Amino acid sequence: MGKLIMVSNRLPVSIAADGAARRTTGGLASALEGANTDEDRLWVGWPGGTEEDFNDLEAVTMALAETGLKPVFLSREEVDGFYEGYANSSLWPVLHSMVERARFSREWWDIYQEVNRRYADVVLEAADDGDQVWIHDYHLLLVPTMLREGGKQLRIGFFLHTPFPTSEVFRALPGRSTLLEGLLGADLLGFHTYDYLRHFRSSLLRILGIESETERLWLDGREVRMGVYPIGHNHTGFEKEMHDPGFPAVLAEHRRNLSGKRMILNVERLDYTKGVPEKLAAMKRFLERHPDKRTEVLFVLIAVPSRQGVAEYDSLTEHVQREVGAINGEFGSIGHAPIQFLHRGFPLADLAAFYALSEVCMVTPLRDGMNLVAKEFLDCQRPEFYQRPGVLILSEFAGAAQELSLALHVNPYDIDSVADAINRALDMPDAERLSRIEAMQGRLRKQHSGVWAGRFLSDLEAVPQSEDRVEITEMLPMAQKLAADVAEGKHVALFLDYDGTLRDFVDVPDDAVPDGELPPLLRRLAAFEGLSLGLVSGRPPVFLESHFAGLGVTLVAEHGYRWLDEGKGDWLLFNPHVNTDWKHAIRDHLEQASLLTPGTHVEEKQSALVWHYRKADPEFGQWRARSLLDELTVMAANLPVTVHHGQKIVEVSSLQVSKGLAVDHLIREWGCDVALVAGDDQTDETMIALDPPGVDFTGVKVGKGPTRATRRTDIAGLRKFLVDLARLLDEQRGTQQS
Ligand code: GDG
């Protein structure tokens, strides 16, 4: 395996103008620190500051290289447009479903794209074939596709640390399609929760029209995997602090400072998503309602300054300072202010001590991708440090709520209920506190950030890569080979599907008539001695006959149920004894689905029933198709049928009928030496997967998706192949005649 390249907006350290390095604070930095692996690793990111701040960029780059870091320097203009602008003033609020806080500017969007390109270039410069690249977070949504276009053989992973909102919210973003396309360059896309994954898939469907399965989708013949990876906290880091010989002294000092007060701890970056004003309102409500507890408790509010200089954040800081002052003014007494606002970051040892000593921890964001503070608090709660076990109050809008089910869950907008939760937490008996905490600790100590990173990276390694896939193939050599086979007197047969293979899909199937060039081309090919042509379609006889009769092409209708030899005479059945008794039960079921899903209908074929949902609401149609597939698979277990999910259809067809069986029949009947089949969907795979003994057989997949074919092309490629073949055969005939 090659090296691992981490890419995030910030490096885990920030570099001051004098070259001094300082650890950065924040969820991503602390989680990834715990995720340290022993592998050969490089980290690409912004060292903070602006290009103009540094005297000697080269010297900073060299110094960072010694610790495996590679800087992306940003100019003042780029910091404004990329970081403070599009990333933090457009994307961040929208991803947190706070569209009303978002501001948009064309200039920011342009700079965002340019800076993403810069990150991609720096990565490409350092990357070698076989490396894993792991890109983090919303600042770099375009980097996956930019890297893929760089032409190196990389495994590209992307993890989103924020929520992914519903498609209705996401579509508010200028650049929404480009952003989604940017992400799809990854091999693996990770989210904290299933809801975010679900919302992402829904945006793909509604904005780009791309259908997906829960864990994967197919794009240009490659697989993009998606997964849920709830991030863990830096357990090793906290463990180390708490076992440090100096830790008891740190703990003792903070305990002394508390002077017997019951600490209610709050730790967050000062960000509007964290719900600090709402939390202050709940504290105030609690103090109003419980005068007896006013002098007993101490709310400690550690708010790390964040994104200073961004207007939203500056006014939030002012608001919080004002409110804290007002509450302390109203409810404080001599020697006691109920809220202690600490507007700065602390060393990890102090943080661990605060977590260990607090009786209640309030994690009440309005929206949060995961929230690591909740997990860190629980981890640091240990009998050797606390006087009584603590209680976690946790917002139901934090991703962490899905894992930490034994916390006291609150709706942070409901001030009264948060005030009640504070009181309930304070009054909770020790036995209940302990049983809740221990149950949650068991889980999160096993799921720490190291485990999280390991799981993501091993899943990334397992995504099938290009060597496992069938790439687009140049078809001219195949045309030359077949022409040579014909010249040698071999009997060559071509079996071609129609819709999606020889022409594009359209909304109304009856509109999919052949273009003017196709029938003459087929006639020309069928006329060559030694070459037989079969059109193998799911269409009914009437459609095929009206467009392709009299061309000398053998027509196979209804997925291999009937055929018309060389397009003339009577339609024949491949198997006259096909059992269709199953249709009755299945028809009722499909019709029921149509009634419940506007824009869908049932089509009846001789040996199949098809439920079409092309005109339904895309998401509703896809959801119904999936439930139908589940139900039909159960119903079909004892029936002679197969159930198949195709291009906006669910089809139930007789097992005794398939394109594969039909083509196999014709290959034997005609005594072919060489055969080529081409098709685009799963029904065509039954013929693509054939391996007739003694026949030189080639399967060609047209378009995207999984296949057993050995070659892949697109509609234009196949049409060109047919034109080339006709030309080569013509030239050959000319040479023979002259
Ligand atoms: C984003 C997502 C997601 C805080 N104060 C101090 C300090 N911290 C550390 C905490 C914690 C981290 O900062 C905050 O992490 P969160 O997860 O709470 O939030 P974000 O920064 O918004 O992180 C979030 C996360 O990414 C990971 O995917 O969970 O949802 O928004 O680790 O300990 N650290 C130190 N001193 C402090 O004073 N040393």
Short mmCIF file of C-alpha atoms in Angstrom, two decimals, residues 375-669:
data_model
loop_
_atom_site.label_atom_id
_atom_site.label_comp_id
_atom_site.label_asym_id
_atom_site.label_seq_id
_atom_site.Cartn_x
_atom_site.Cartn_y
_atom_site.Cartn_z
CA LYS A 375 -18.16 11.89 24.33
CA GLU A 376 -15.12 13.45 25.99
CA PHE A 377 -17.16 14.36 29.09
CA LEU A 378 -18.43 10.80 29.46
CA ASP A 379 -14.96 9.34 28.99
CA CYS A 380 -13.40 11.57 31.64
CA GLN A 381 -16.01 10.78 34.26
CA ARG A 382 -14.12 8.37 36.54
CA PRO A 383 -14.80 7.38 40.17
CA GLU A 384 -11.22 8.18 41.18
CA PHE A 385 -11.81 11.83 40.19
CA TYR A 386 -15.44 12.74 40.84
CA GLN A 387 -17.46 13.05 44.00
CA ARG A 388 -20.64 11.88 42.29
CA PRO A 389 -21.10 10.65 38.73
CA GLY A 390 -22.21 13.30 36.25
CA VAL A 391 -25.20 13.62 33.96
CA LEU A 392 -25.12 14.48 30.26
CA ILE A 393 -27.82 16.76 28.87
CA LEU A 394 -27.75 16.32 25.11
CA SER A 395 -29.54 18.07 22.28
CA GLU A 396 -31.53 15.76 20.04
CA PHE A 397 -30.13 17.77 17.10
CA ALA A 398 -26.55 16.61 17.69
CA GLY A 399 -25.45 13.57 15.68
CA ALA A 400 -24.18 12.14 18.99
CA ALA A 401 -27.77 11.79 20.24
CA GLN A 402 -28.23 8.74 18.02
CA GLU A 403 -25.45 6.90 19.82
CA LEU A 404 -25.82 8.27 23.34
CA SER A 405 -29.35 7.20 24.03
CA LEU A 406 -28.99 7.28 27.81
CA ALA A 407 -28.23 10.99 28.00
CA LEU A 408 -31.07 13.34 28.98
CA HIS A 409 -32.22 14.35 25.50
CA VAL A 410 -33.57 17.86 25.06
CA ASN A 411 -34.95 20.09 22.35
CA PRO A 412 -32.65 23.13 22.67
CA TYR A 413 -35.30 25.47 21.29
CA ASP A 414 -37.66 24.52 24.11
CA ILE A 415 -36.19 26.69 26.88
CA ASP A 416 -38.55 25.41 29.60
CA SER A 417 -37.76 21.79 28.97
CA VAL A 418 -34.01 22.47 29.02
CA ALA A 419 -34.45 24.31 32.35
CA ASP A 420 -36.39 21.27 33.64
CA ALA A 421 -33.65 18.94 32.40
CA ILE A 422 -31.02 20.90 34.37
CA ASN A 423 -33.07 20.46 37.50
CA ARG A 424 -33.74 16.80 36.80
CA ALA A 425 -30.05 16.19 36.22
CA LEU A 426 -29.12 17.86 39.52
CA ASP A 427 -31.71 15.81 41.41
CA MET A 428 -30.93 12.49 39.74
CA PRO A 429 -29.95 9.78 42.26
CA ASP A 430 -26.38 8.51 42.10
CA ALA A 431 -27.34 4.96 41.16
CA GLU A 432 -29.20 6.16 38.06
CA ARG A 433 -26.39 8.53 37.09
CA LEU A 434 -23.87 5.73 37.33
CA SER A 435 -25.82 3.17 35.35
CA ARG A 436 -26.45 5.66 32.52
CA ILE A 437 -22.83 6.80 32.37
CA GLU A 438 -21.33 3.33 32.49
CA ALA A 439 -23.56 2.01 29.73
CA MET A 440 -22.56 4.88 27.42
CA GLN A 441 -18.87 4.73 28.34
CA GLY A 442 -18.64 1.09 27.33
CA ARG A 443 -19.67 1.95 23.83
CA LEU A 444 -17.70 5.09 23.20
CA ARG A 445 -14.39 3.82 24.57
CA LYS A 446 -14.59 1.07 21.97
CA GLN A 447 -15.54 3.50 19.20
CA HIS A 448 -12.86 6.14 19.69
CA SER A 449 -11.31 8.15 16.88
CA GLY A 450 -8.58 5.59 16.16
CA VAL A 451 -11.19 2.89 15.55
CA TRP A 452 -13.23 5.31 13.43
CA ALA A 453 -10.29 6.18 11.19
CA GLY A 454 -9.23 2.55 10.90
CA ARG A 455 -12.71 1.51 9.78
CA PHE A 456 -12.97 4.28 7.22
CA LEU A 457 -9.54 3.58 5.74
CA SER A 458 -10.04 -0.17 5.52
CA ASP A 459 -13.41 0.36 3.79
CA LEU A 460 -11.69 2.79 1.42
CA GLU A 461 -9.10 0.15 0.60
CA ALA A 462 -11.88 -2.35 -0.16
CA VAL A 463 -13.66 -0.23 -2.81
CA PRO A 464 -13.21 -2.00 -6.14
CA GLN A 465 -10.70 -0.09 -8.24
CA SER A 466 -10.24 0.39 -11.93
CA GLU A 467 -8.27 -2.80 -12.40
CA ASP A 468 -11.37 -4.69 -11.17
CA ARG A 469 -13.62 -2.78 -13.54
CA VAL A 470 -14.34 -2.92 -17.21
CA GLU A 471 -13.16 0.32 -18.77
CA ILE A 472 -14.49 1.91 -21.97
CA THR A 473 -12.83 0.02 -24.82
CA GLU A 474 -11.98 1.24 -28.31
CA MET A 475 -14.22 -0.90 -30.56
CA LEU A 476 -12.42 -0.54 -33.90
CA PRO A 477 -10.10 -3.55 -33.30
CA MET A 478 -13.21 -5.65 -32.60
CA ALA A 479 -14.75 -4.56 -35.92
CA GLN A 480 -11.50 -5.48 -37.67
CA LYS A 481 -11.44 -8.89 -36.00
CA LEU A 482 -15.04 -9.68 -36.93
CA ALA A 483 -14.49 -8.58 -40.53
CA ALA A 484 -11.46 -10.88 -40.66
CA ASP A 485 -13.55 -13.75 -39.20
CA VAL A 486 -16.14 -13.24 -41.93
CA ALA A 487 -13.37 -13.18 -44.55
CA GLU A 488 -12.16 -16.54 -43.20
CA GLY A 489 -15.62 -17.98 -43.81
CA LYS A 490 -16.68 -18.12 -40.16
CA HIS A 491 -20.33 -17.63 -39.27
CA VAL A 492 -20.49 -14.46 -37.21
CA ALA A 493 -23.61 -13.31 -35.31
CA LEU A 494 -24.35 -9.97 -33.63
CA PHE A 495 -27.11 -9.79 -31.00
CA LEU A 496 -28.03 -6.24 -30.13
CA ASP A 497 -30.43 -4.83 -27.58
CA TYR A 498 -32.35 -1.74 -28.77
CA ASP A 499 -33.35 0.77 -26.01
CA GLY A 500 -30.29 2.14 -24.24
CA THR A 501 -27.98 0.25 -26.61
CA LEU A 502 -28.74 1.46 -30.13
CA ARG A 503 -30.59 4.56 -29.04
CA ASP A 504 -31.16 6.73 -25.93
CA PHE A 505 -34.02 6.38 -23.49
CA VAL A 506 -36.82 8.93 -23.71
CA ASP A 507 -39.68 9.65 -21.32
CA VAL A 508 -42.39 8.10 -23.51
CA PRO A 509 -41.26 4.67 -24.79
CA ASP A 510 -43.31 5.06 -28.01
CA ASP A 511 -41.25 8.13 -28.90
CA ALA A 512 -38.10 6.02 -28.98
CA VAL A 513 -38.35 5.37 -32.70
CA PRO A 514 -35.12 4.61 -34.55
CA ASP A 515 -33.32 7.55 -36.11
CA GLY A 516 -33.16 7.61 -39.90
CA GLU A 517 -29.69 6.09 -40.09
CA LEU A 518 -30.29 2.95 -38.03
CA PRO A 519 -32.57 0.80 -40.25
CA PRO A 520 -30.40 1.22 -43.40
CA LEU A 521 -27.29 0.41 -41.35
CA LEU A 522 -28.86 -2.78 -39.99
CA ARG A 523 -30.10 -3.75 -43.47
CA ARG A 524 -26.62 -3.22 -44.86
CA LEU A 525 -25.00 -5.39 -42.18
CA ALA A 526 -27.60 -8.17 -42.42
CA ALA A 527 -27.00 -8.41 -46.15
CA PHE A 528 -23.39 -9.60 -45.76
CA GLU A 529 -22.86 -13.28 -46.35
CA GLY A 530 -21.61 -14.94 -43.16
CA LEU A 531 -23.01 -12.28 -40.82
CA SER A 532 -26.33 -12.79 -38.97
CA LEU A 533 -27.99 -10.03 -37.03
CA GLY A 534 -30.44 -10.34 -34.12
CA LEU A 535 -32.27 -7.44 -32.46
CA VAL A 536 -33.04 -8.66 -28.93
CA SER A 537 -35.47 -6.38 -27.14
CA GLY A 538 -37.99 -6.18 -24.33
CA ARG A 539 -40.42 -4.51 -26.76
CA PRO A 540 -43.61 -6.16 -28.03
CA PRO A 541 -43.68 -7.65 -31.56
CA VAL A 542 -45.78 -4.81 -32.96
CA PHE A 543 -43.13 -2.19 -32.18
CA LEU A 544 -40.24 -4.20 -33.57
CA GLU A 545 -42.16 -5.17 -36.69
CA SER A 546 -43.25 -1.64 -37.45
CA HIS A 547 -39.67 -0.35 -37.43
CA PHE A 548 -37.43 -3.29 -38.32
CA ALA A 549 -39.42 -5.77 -40.45
CA GLY A 550 -37.99 -6.53 -43.87
CA LEU A 551 -34.39 -5.59 -43.05
CA GLY A 552 -33.20 -9.17 -42.91
CA VAL A 553 -32.66 -8.85 -39.15
CA THR A 554 -34.01 -11.53 -36.80
CA LEU A 555 -36.28 -9.89 -34.25
CA VAL A 556 -36.53 -11.19 -30.68
CA ALA A 557 -39.38 -9.58 -28.75
CA GLU A 558 -40.51 -9.51 -25.11
CA HIS A 559 -37.13 -10.37 -23.62
CA GLY A 560 -36.81 -13.59 -25.53
CA TYR A 561 -40.42 -14.83 -25.54
CA ARG A 562 -40.98 -14.76 -29.34
CA TRP A 563 -38.93 -14.29 -32.46
CA LEU A 564 -39.36 -13.50 -36.12
CA ASP A 565 -36.78 -15.17 -38.30
CA GLU A 566 -35.01 -12.58 -40.47
CA GLY A 567 -37.99 -10.30 -39.87
CA LYS A 568 -40.44 -12.27 -41.97
CA GLY A 569 -43.02 -15.07 -41.72
CA ASP A 570 -44.81 -15.72 -38.40
CA TRP A 571 -43.71 -14.96 -34.89
CA LEU A 572 -42.50 -18.13 -33.17
CA LEU A 573 -42.26 -18.99 -29.48
CA PHE A 574 -38.92 -20.03 -28.09
CA ASN A 575 -40.71 -22.12 -25.48
CA PRO A 576 -44.38 -22.94 -26.12
CA HIS A 577 -44.85 -24.33 -22.59
CA VAL A 578 -44.11 -21.25 -20.53
CA ASN A 579 -46.11 -21.17 -17.30
CA THR A 580 -47.74 -17.78 -16.64
CA ASP A 581 -50.16 -18.78 -13.87
CA TRP A 582 -48.22 -16.58 -11.45
CA LYS A 583 -49.34 -13.41 -13.22
CA HIS A 584 -52.63 -13.13 -11.41
CA ALA A 585 -51.19 -12.62 -7.93
CA ILE A 586 -48.33 -10.40 -9.07
CA ARG A 587 -50.58 -8.21 -11.24
CA ASP A 588 -52.81 -7.33 -8.26
CA HIS A 589 -49.78 -6.37 -6.27
CA LEU A 590 -48.30 -4.13 -8.96
CA GLU A 591 -51.64 -2.47 -9.63
CA GLN A 592 -51.97 -1.70 -5.96
CA ALA A 593 -48.55 -0.02 -6.09
CA SER A 594 -49.67 2.06 -9.09
CA LEU A 595 -52.76 3.26 -7.27
CA LEU A 596 -50.63 4.36 -4.34
CA THR A 597 -47.95 6.04 -6.46
CA PRO A 598 -49.05 8.78 -8.88
CA GLY A 599 -47.27 8.72 -12.23
CA THR A 600 -46.75 4.95 -12.34
CA HIS A 601 -48.44 2.21 -14.37
CA VAL A 602 -48.36 -1.52 -15.05
CA GLU A 603 -47.52 -2.93 -18.46
CA GLU A 604 -48.49 -6.48 -19.28
CA LYS A 605 -46.32 -8.60 -21.55
CA GLN A 606 -46.76 -12.21 -22.54
CA SER A 607 -44.27 -13.57 -20.09
CA ALA A 608 -43.72 -10.56 -17.86
CA LEU A 609 -45.35 -7.77 -15.87
CA VAL A 610 -43.63 -4.42 -15.66
CA TRP A 611 -44.25 -1.59 -13.21
CA HIS A 612 -43.03 1.75 -14.68
CA TYR A 613 -42.18 4.72 -12.47
CA ARG A 614 -40.33 7.10 -14.81
CA LYS A 615 -42.98 9.80 -14.40
CA ALA A 616 -43.39 9.50 -10.63
CA ASP A 617 -41.78 11.85 -8.14
CA PRO A 618 -38.21 10.51 -8.37
CA GLU A 619 -37.72 9.86 -4.69
CA PHE A 620 -41.19 8.52 -4.01
CA GLY A 621 -40.92 6.30 -7.10
CA GLN A 622 -37.57 4.95 -6.02
CA TRP A 623 -38.77 4.33 -2.49
CA ARG A 624 -41.84 2.46 -3.74
CA ALA A 625 -39.69 0.46 -6.18
CA ARG A 626 -37.48 -0.67 -3.32
CA SER A 627 -40.40 -1.77 -1.15
CA LEU A 628 -41.92 -3.52 -4.16
CA LEU A 629 -38.67 -5.34 -4.79
CA ASP A 630 -38.58 -6.56 -1.18
CA GLU A 631 -42.19 -7.71 -1.28
CA LEU A 632 -41.94 -9.31 -4.71
CA THR A 633 -38.78 -11.16 -3.83
CA VAL A 634 -40.62 -12.81 -0.95
CA MET A 635 -43.70 -13.52 -3.09
CA ALA A 636 -41.59 -14.89 -5.92
CA ALA A 637 -39.64 -17.32 -3.78
CA ASN A 638 -41.81 -20.25 -4.86
CA LEU A 639 -42.79 -19.03 -8.33
CA PRO A 640 -41.02 -19.70 -11.65
CA VAL A 641 -40.18 -16.01 -12.03
CA THR A 642 -37.36 -13.58 -11.62
CA VAL A 643 -37.69 -10.03 -10.25
CA HIS A 644 -35.54 -7.30 -11.70
CA HIS A 645 -35.01 -3.58 -11.02
CA GLY A 646 -34.20 -1.82 -14.31
CA GLN A 647 -34.14 1.76 -15.58
CA LYS A 648 -37.15 3.20 -13.70
CA ILE A 649 -38.97 -0.15 -13.87
CA VAL A 650 -39.59 -3.17 -11.70
CA GLU A 651 -40.13 -6.24 -13.81
CA VAL A 652 -41.33 -9.70 -12.93
CA SER A 653 -40.70 -12.17 -15.71
CA SER A 654 -40.87 -15.86 -16.30
CA LEU A 655 -37.74 -17.82 -15.47
CA GLN A 656 -38.39 -19.88 -18.56
CA VAL A 657 -37.90 -16.81 -20.74
CA SER A 658 -34.83 -14.63 -21.03
CA LYS A 659 -32.74 -12.88 -23.62
CA GLY A 660 -29.95 -15.27 -22.68
CA LEU A 661 -32.02 -18.39 -23.36
CA ALA A 662 -33.18 -16.89 -26.68
CA VAL A 663 -29.66 -15.99 -27.86
CA ASP A 664 -28.34 -19.37 -26.77
CA HIS A 665 -31.09 -21.00 -28.85
CA LEU A 666 -30.26 -18.92 -31.94
CA ILE A 667 -26.49 -19.45 -31.64
CA ARG A 668 -27.10 -23.21 -31.73
CA GLU A 669 -29.77 -23.06 -34.42
#
